[in-house]
Amino acid sequence: MLLTLTAVLFAIIGVVLTGGGGWLLSLGGSPYYLITGLAFLVTAYLLLRRSSAALWLYALVILGSLGWAVWEVGFDWWQLGPRGGIIVLLGLWLMLPAIRRPLGIASPTGIRYPASALPLAVASIVAIAVAGYSMTQDPHDLAGELPTNVVNATPALGGNVPAGEWHQYGRTPFGQRYSPLDQINTDNVNTLKVAWQYQTGDVKLPDDVGETTYQVTPLKIGDTLYMCTPHNWAIAIDAATGKEKWKYDSNSGMNPDRQHQTCRGVTYYADPAATAGTTCATRVYLPTSDARLIALDAETGDVCTSFAQNGVLRLEQGMPYNPAGYYYSTSPPVITDEKIIIGGAVNDNYSIHSQSGVIRAFDVKTGALIWNWDSGNPDVTTPLPEGQVYTVNSPNSWSVFSYDDALGLVYIPLGNRVPDQLGMGRSEHVEKYSSSIVALDIRTGAVRWVRQTVHHDLWDMDVPAQPALIDITKDGATIPALVGPTKQGDIYVLDRRNGDPIIGIKEIPAPTGAIPEDFTAPTQPISDLTFSPPPLTEKNMWGISMFDQLKCRIDFLSLKYEGRYTPPSLQGTLVYPGNFGTFNWGSVAVDPERQVMFGMPTYLAFTSRLVPRDQIPPKGEDEKASEQGLNRNEGAPYGVFMGPFLGPLGIPCQAPPWGYVAGADLASGKIAYKHKNGTVYDMTPLPLPFKVGVPGIGGPIITKGGVAFLGAAVDDYIRAYDVTTGRQLWEGRLPAGGQATPMTYTVGEKQYVLIVAGGHGSVGTKPGDYVIAYTLP
């Protein structure tokens, strides 16, 4: 009976592999699955015939599968396992005496001798030995060290920020995410303990949109931390104890049409003309998800009614369209030259009738409009006259700005016009400014230079990250530089005075084949310093088992894919690097003394498939905003169905690693190391601490103590790394997802490291409302 059931199981597997393998072969894929499927069917037949040849044949299946797997992926355990795991387990099953006995021979005296286990034993031992050896290898690891010499002992850090404070999103106007503190260093970081923990009370609600996320980096000024929450509360707490000082609820409400329910930070301002201690002498500016900017007294949390209209600036003013929930600000504005400069997020792929991506500078005290730069009408920056509107659907900037007061420039990471995947009808200005880094004159808003990172963007490759400003010494000269990470994985290192490349940029041929109504750019730029991955191949497809891996191979070959920048299609296109980005709003951290960078490149393929307008169903009443799934593109001839490239079990079709930590020398443009980052501990039903390198979203910081801190990964940890080697030095378990950028500060003589743990809707980490500070014992 057991033998018969085993034969039936082999027959079922054989049918599945033969059918799927034939389909794969018809697409030009590997013949392995078809051959193996036929071998399973023959093995099943031999088992039913009670022939010992079944064991010999299956031993050949094990050895053949092993040879094929090593030929495809080398000694990579995480790729060998799915290819051979079931194969070897079934071989061990066939070695059971209960299976071998009916396959043996009977002596003249009637004694039955089981079939020999030798062929299967030899094949299985070889396979297990190879698996064991592969577990000791890490073919994806790049080991190396960043230079440790101090190139500039007194670098420009931007602004006048005391060493123990954190005044802006990236600590200073330069956005370096670098702290000159060194009390916590590579020698003692492994002793960090929780100093205090605070819960905001703002938690994810049942009616929230999917991407309700906690991405805030608090500010530290004096003895106080200032932060915001996903539902746009502003909070001040004591930096030493975590005790709440005040809380302000903006009552931004709920709206199912918002794609994002988040707040990355607030902006602090000290009025130089005000008398200390007077009302609103210091302020906190809170952006909200219903398109308001609110000025609060930093000491009390009361609204500063002298700003704009009773303390509230309405950001939808001058917009050509204003459907509720389609426009808001998720990132803190910057304040310089008595101006508060702000952009805004526009819902991706909802409608061609979208708000403008205008960047505006308002008087920081009164809220009066001083200048506006609209990338759809870039030459006119004087305040928009009453009754007129900004350009419809011009590229917007939803991320964080940097600025250089000495040069009088503010640096804007600019996104794309929506729909992201449809390039028809874009104006000359839109084509010039989409997906670029733009330097604007702080005084007038006029464009000083632009550096585009994607031509005719059809892939949602917004420049997502705050540029980091750093002075770089090269060939004996000091160059004021800008470091701009992109979703594609390129790191643009530019002269921030004029946008000229410090590290080379070249144009490379790009795939063609857009839909008839559209076109593609013949070439695309790529930096000589890039973390862009090599193109995916069928061999890179993955799964928990050979079956879902086979399905991923079929899906891969069914999609249109000719490498980076394959245009969108009705067939379905593979987008890699995907919309999630190799780098995203977390940016990178730079050390201005050593002139090196630390970052977290992430690799996750997406798919996009254009959907003709007549095939798009009516919108459901309970439908919530999402960047994944069907994007409706109202008014356009096509919608787009998009999301991560996942297998039938909901895991990525591409093989891990999906996430790394990496270091690069900004002077030479050389990548020093890349190490897998993060485990599957919180991705699987069982808490397995396997370090495969997982996706993440968030950002790192660097300290003078030689330590980088980073949460971000989809397991719930904050980790410390040696900046020089990238090796992990410490980790702390978080009560929720840590998809926010940490910060560090001092109170008295004690240094703290702080992270907000509240989870991220898009990556499915555990939601929460925690603010956690660590310090040395």
Tab-separated table of N, CA and C in Angstrom, residues 31-116:
chain	number	residue	atom	x	y	z
A	31	PRO	N	15.157	23.095	-20.160
A	31	PRO	CA	14.492	21.802	-20.371
A	31	PRO	C	14.502	20.916	-19.126
A	32	TYR	N	15.149	21.368	-18.053
A	32	TYR	CA	15.324	20.519	-16.874
A	32	TYR	C	14.001	19.986	-16.341
A	33	TYR	N	13.017	20.850	-16.192
A	33	TYR	CA	11.770	20.435	-15.546
A	33	TYR	C	11.023	19.400	-16.377
A	34	LEU	N	11.052	19.548	-17.687
A	34	LEU	CA	10.403	18.554	-18.548
A	34	LEU	C	11.113	17.211	-18.433
A	35	ILE	N	12.444	17.240	-18.488
A	35	ILE	CA	13.211	15.995	-18.380
A	35	ILE	C	12.971	15.340	-17.024
A	36	THR	N	13.009	16.138	-15.966
A	36	THR	CA	12.817	15.599	-14.618
A	36	THR	C	11.391	15.086	-14.433
A	37	GLY	N	10.435	15.786	-14.999
A	37	GLY	CA	9.064	15.310	-14.916
A	37	GLY	C	8.878	13.958	-15.564
A	38	LEU	N	9.490	13.776	-16.732
A	38	LEU	CA	9.410	12.471	-17.403
A	38	LEU	C	10.095	11.394	-16.563
A	39	ALA	N	11.217	11.749	-15.922
A	39	ALA	CA	11.923	10.791	-15.072
A	39	ALA	C	11.056	10.401	-13.864
A	40	PHE	N	10.306	11.362	-13.322
A	40	PHE	CA	9.387	11.038	-12.224
A	40	PHE	C	8.298	10.076	-12.691
A	41	LEU	N	7.780	10.292	-13.881
A	41	LEU	CA	6.734	9.405	-14.393
A	41	LEU	C	7.254	7.985	-14.593
A	42	VAL	N	8.490	7.892	-15.139
A	42	VAL	CA	9.071	6.557	-15.339
A	42	VAL	C	9.353	5.904	-13.985
A	43	THR	N	9.826	6.714	-13.028
A	43	THR	CA	10.062	6.166	-11.685
A	43	THR	C	8.766	5.648	-11.077
A	44	ALA	N	7.690	6.398	-11.249
A	44	ALA	CA	6.389	5.945	-10.737
A	44	ALA	C	5.982	4.622	-11.384
A	45	TYR	N	6.183	4.530	-12.690
A	45	TYR	CA	5.850	3.294	-13.409
A	45	TYR	C	6.676	2.122	-12.882
A	46	LEU	N	7.960	2.344	-12.664
A	46	LEU	CA	8.830	1.277	-12.165
A	46	LEU	C	8.465	0.882	-10.741
A	47	LEU	N	8.046	1.861	-9.940
A	47	LEU	CA	7.601	1.534	-8.587
A	47	LEU	C	6.354	0.657	-8.622
A	48	LEU	N	5.427	0.964	-9.498
A	48	LEU	CA	4.226	0.141	-9.613
A	48	LEU	C	4.559	-1.264	-10.107
A	49	ARG	N	5.602	-1.345	-10.954
A	49	ARG	CA	6.046	-2.652	-11.460
A	49	ARG	C	6.930	-3.378	-10.463
A	50	ARG	N	7.187	-2.705	-9.337
A	50	ARG	CA	8.035	-3.269	-8.279
A	50	ARG	C	9.423	-3.621	-8.795
A	51	SER	N	9.951	-2.669	-9.559
A	51	SER	CA	11.279	-2.861	-10.133
A	51	SER	C	12.300	-2.044	-9.359
A	52	SER	N	13.413	-2.684	-8.995
A	52	SER	CA	14.474	-1.959	-8.284
A	52	SER	C	15.151	-0.920	-9.166
A	53	ALA	N	14.884	-0.977	-10.466
A	53	ALA	CA	15.450	0.040	-11.366
A	53	ALA	C	14.946	1.433	-11.008
A	54	ALA	N	13.791	1.491	-10.318
A	54	ALA	CA	13.277	2.791	-9.895
A	54	ALA	C	14.285	3.528	-9.017
A	55	LEU	N	14.970	2.795	-8.142
A	55	LEU	CA	15.939	3.428	-7.237
A	55	LEU	C	17.164	3.913	-7.994
A	56	TRP	N	17.597	3.129	-8.966
A	56	TRP	CA	18.738	3.544	-9.786
A	56	TRP	C	18.382	4.783	-10.616
A	57	LEU	N	17.192	4.757	-11.198
A	57	LEU	CA	16.775	5.912	-12.005
A	57	LEU	C	16.667	7.158	-11.132
A	58	TYR	N	16.088	7.012	-9.943
A	58	TYR	CA	15.924	8.189	-9.100
A	58	TYR	C	17.256	8.692	-8.559
A	59	ALA	N	18.214	7.791	-8.363
A	59	ALA	CA	19.559	8.231	-7.979
A	59	ALA	C	20.146	9.127	-9.071
A	60	LEU	N	19.876	8.769	-10.325
A	60	LEU	CA	20.329	9.618	-11.441
A	60	LEU	C	19.612	10.962	-11.439
A	61	VAL	N	18.308	10.965	-11.034
A	61	VAL	CA	17.577	12.230	-10.933
A	61	VAL	C	18.238	13.134	-9.894
A	62	ILE	N	18.622	12.559	-8.747
A	62	ILE	CA	19.270	13.356	-7.699
A	62	ILE	C	20.587	13.941	-8.207
A	63	LEU	N	21.422	13.095	-8.794
A	63	LEU	CA	22.737	13.560	-9.256
A	63	LEU	C	22.590	14.529	-10.428
A	64	GLY	N	21.653	14.237	-11.328
A	64	GLY	CA	21.434	15.149	-12.456
A	64	GLY	C	20.917	16.500	-11.999
A	65	SER	N	19.989	16.484	-11.036
A	65	SER	CA	19.452	17.734	-10.507
A	65	SER	C	20.536	18.535	-9.802
A	66	LEU	N	21.394	17.827	-9.070
A	66	LEU	CA	22.485	18.496	-8.371
A	66	LEU	C	23.437	19.152	-9.366
A	67	GLY	N	23.825	18.408	-10.380
A	67	GLY	CA	24.732	18.959	-11.381
A	67	GLY	C	24.136	20.165	-12.085
A	68	TRP	N	22.842	20.068	-12.432
A	68	TRP	CA	22.173	21.189	-13.107
A	68	TRP	C	22.100	22.406	-12.188
A	69	ALA	N	21.785	22.180	-10.906
A	69	ALA	CA	21.643	23.286	-9.973
A	69	ALA	C	22.973	24.012	-9.754
A	70	VAL	N	24.046	23.236	-9.559
A	70	VAL	CA	25.364	23.857	-9.370
A	70	VAL	C	25.779	24.602	-10.626
A	71	TRP	N	25.462	24.033	-11.783
A	71	TRP	CA	25.791	24.724	-13.044
A	71	TRP	C	25.047	26.059	-13.139
A	72	GLU	N	23.796	26.085	-12.662
A	72	GLU	CA	23.007	27.323	-12.768
A	72	GLU	C	23.438	28.377	-11.755
A	73	VAL	N	23.629	27.982	-10.499
A	73	VAL	CA	23.760	29.000	-9.448
A	73	VAL	C	24.999	28.836	-8.578
A	74	GLY	N	25.858	27.855	-8.882
A	74	GLY	CA	27.048	27.682	-8.067
A	74	GLY	C	26.693	27.155	-6.683
A	75	PHE	N	27.511	27.505	-5.708
A	75	PHE	CA	27.325	26.985	-4.346
A	75	PHE	C	26.599	28.014	-3.477
A	76	ASP	N	25.395	28.374	-3.928
A	76	ASP	CA	24.542	29.320	-3.220
A	76	ASP	C	23.433	28.526	-2.546
A	77	TRP	N	23.535	28.361	-1.218
A	77	TRP	CA	22.592	27.508	-0.503
A	77	TRP	C	21.150	27.936	-0.725
A	78	TRP	N	20.876	29.238	-0.706
A	78	TRP	CA	19.490	29.695	-0.795
A	78	TRP	C	18.888	29.452	-2.174
A	79	GLN	N	19.740	29.221	-3.162
A	79	GLN	CA	19.200	28.851	-4.470
A	79	GLN	C	19.275	27.346	-4.703
A	80	LEU	N	20.233	26.684	-4.117
A	80	LEU	CA	20.290	25.220	-4.258
A	80	LEU	C	19.138	24.543	-3.516
A	81	GLY	N	18.783	25.072	-2.339
A	81	GLY	CA	17.762	24.445	-1.513
A	81	GLY	C	16.443	24.205	-2.242
A	82	PRO	N	15.846	25.245	-2.860
A	82	PRO	CA	14.578	25.016	-3.560
A	82	PRO	C	14.712	24.058	-4.745
A	83	ARG	N	15.866	24.047	-5.376
A	83	ARG	CA	16.046	23.173	-6.523
A	83	ARG	C	16.154	21.699	-6.109
A	84	GLY	N	16.771	21.457	-4.966
A	84	GLY	CA	17.048	20.071	-4.614
A	84	GLY	C	16.399	19.547	-3.366
A	85	GLY	N	15.746	20.418	-2.581
A	85	GLY	CA	15.218	19.991	-1.290
A	85	GLY	C	14.225	18.848	-1.403
A	86	ILE	N	13.205	19.016	-2.226
A	86	ILE	CA	12.193	17.966	-2.381
A	86	ILE	C	12.793	16.736	-3.041
A	87	ILE	N	13.678	16.963	-4.004
A	87	ILE	CA	14.324	15.845	-4.703
A	87	ILE	C	15.050	14.938	-3.711
A	88	VAL	N	15.841	15.523	-2.830
A	88	VAL	CA	16.618	14.726	-1.877
A	88	VAL	C	15.699	14.089	-0.833
A	89	LEU	N	14.720	14.816	-0.337
A	89	LEU	CA	13.798	14.247	0.648
A	89	LEU	C	13.073	13.019	0.092
A	90	LEU	N	12.663	13.090	-1.164
A	90	LEU	CA	12.002	11.937	-1.775
A	90	LEU	C	12.981	10.777	-1.951
A	91	GLY	N	14.253	11.095	-2.194
A	91	GLY	CA	15.259	10.047	-2.270
A	91	GLY	C	15.428	9.340	-0.943
A	92	LEU	N	15.443	10.111	0.136
A	92	LEU	CA	15.526	9.505	1.466
A	92	LEU	C	14.288	8.654	1.757
A	93	TRP	N	13.148	9.109	1.300
A	93	TRP	CA	11.915	8.330	1.473
A	93	TRP	C	12.014	6.985	0.761
A	94	LEU	N	12.569	7.002	-0.450
A	94	LEU	CA	12.683	5.751	-1.205
A	94	LEU	C	13.668	4.783	-0.559
A	95	MET	N	14.521	5.269	0.317
A	95	MET	CA	15.481	4.391	0.994
A	95	MET	C	14.867	3.645	2.173
A	96	LEU	N	13.632	4.019	2.547
A	96	LEU	CA	13.001	3.329	3.670
A	96	LEU	C	12.835	1.833	3.369
A	97	PRO	N	13.089	0.969	4.338
A	97	PRO	CA	12.917	-0.477	4.110
A	97	PRO	C	11.521	-0.837	3.601
A	98	ALA	N	10.505	-0.117	4.059
A	98	ALA	CA	9.135	-0.422	3.640
A	98	ALA	C	8.945	-0.187	2.142
A	99	ILE	N	9.754	0.693	1.565
A	99	ILE	CA	9.682	0.928	0.117
A	99	ILE	C	10.588	-0.054	-0.619
A	100	ARG	N	11.788	-0.276	-0.100
A	100	ARG	CA	12.761	-1.108	-0.816
A	100	ARG	C	12.399	-2.591	-0.771
A	101	ARG	N	11.733	-3.040	0.309
A	101	ARG	CA	11.468	-4.476	0.458
A	101	ARG	C	10.631	-5.033	-0.712
A	102	PRO	N	9.537	-4.369	-1.096
A	102	PRO	CA	8.768	-4.926	-2.223
A	102	PRO	C	9.520	-4.880	-3.553
A	103	LEU	N	10.596	-4.037	-3.615
A	103	LEU	CA	11.359	-3.923	-4.860
A	103	LEU	C	12.492	-4.942	-4.935
A	104	GLY	N	12.700	-5.695	-3.842
A	104	GLY	CA	13.818	-6.632	-3.794
A	104	GLY	C	13.495	-7.965	-4.474
A	105	ILE	N	14.325	-8.951	-4.152
A	105	ILE	CA	14.174	-10.282	-4.750
A	105	ILE	C	13.892	-11.297	-3.648
A	106	ALA	N	13.252	-12.352	-4.009
A	106	ALA	CA	12.970	-13.433	-3.065
A	106	ALA	C	13.907	-14.596	-3.341
A	107	SER	N	14.477	-15.175	-2.276
A	107	SER	CA	15.366	-16.336	-2.421
A	107	SER	C	14.526	-17.594	-2.652
A	108	PRO	N	15.192	-18.668	-3.110
A	108	PRO	CA	14.438	-19.939	-3.308
A	108	PRO	C	13.758	-20.421	-2.034
A	109	THR	N	14.289	-19.968	-0.894
A	109	THR	CA	13.677	-20.397	0.371
A	109	THR	C	12.510	-19.498	0.774
A	110	GLY	N	12.254	-18.445	-0.035
A	110	GLY	CA	11.134	-17.553	0.255
A	110	GLY	C	11.490	-16.316	1.033
A	111	ILE	N	12.730	-16.167	1.404
A	111	ILE	CA	13.145	-14.958	2.126
A	111	ILE	C	13.280	-13.805	1.124
A	112	ARG	N	12.645	-12.646	1.413
A	112	ARG	CA	12.711	-11.491	0.499
A	112	ARG	C	13.806	-10.527	0.969
A	113	TYR	N	14.673	-10.193	0.039
A	113	TYR	CA	15.772	-9.266	0.315
A	113	TYR	C	15.425	-7.898	-0.295
A	114	PRO	N	15.453	-6.822	0.515
A	114	PRO	CA	15.131	-5.492	-0.019
A	114	PRO	C	16.112	-5.088	-1.125
A	115	ALA	N	15.630	-4.214	-2.019
A	115	ALA	CA	16.515	-3.657	-3.037
A	115	ALA	C	17.596	-2.829	-2.349
A	116	SER	N	18.728	-2.758	-2.991
A	116	SER	CA	19.876	-2.059	-2.404
A	116	SER	C	19.604	-0.553	-2.311
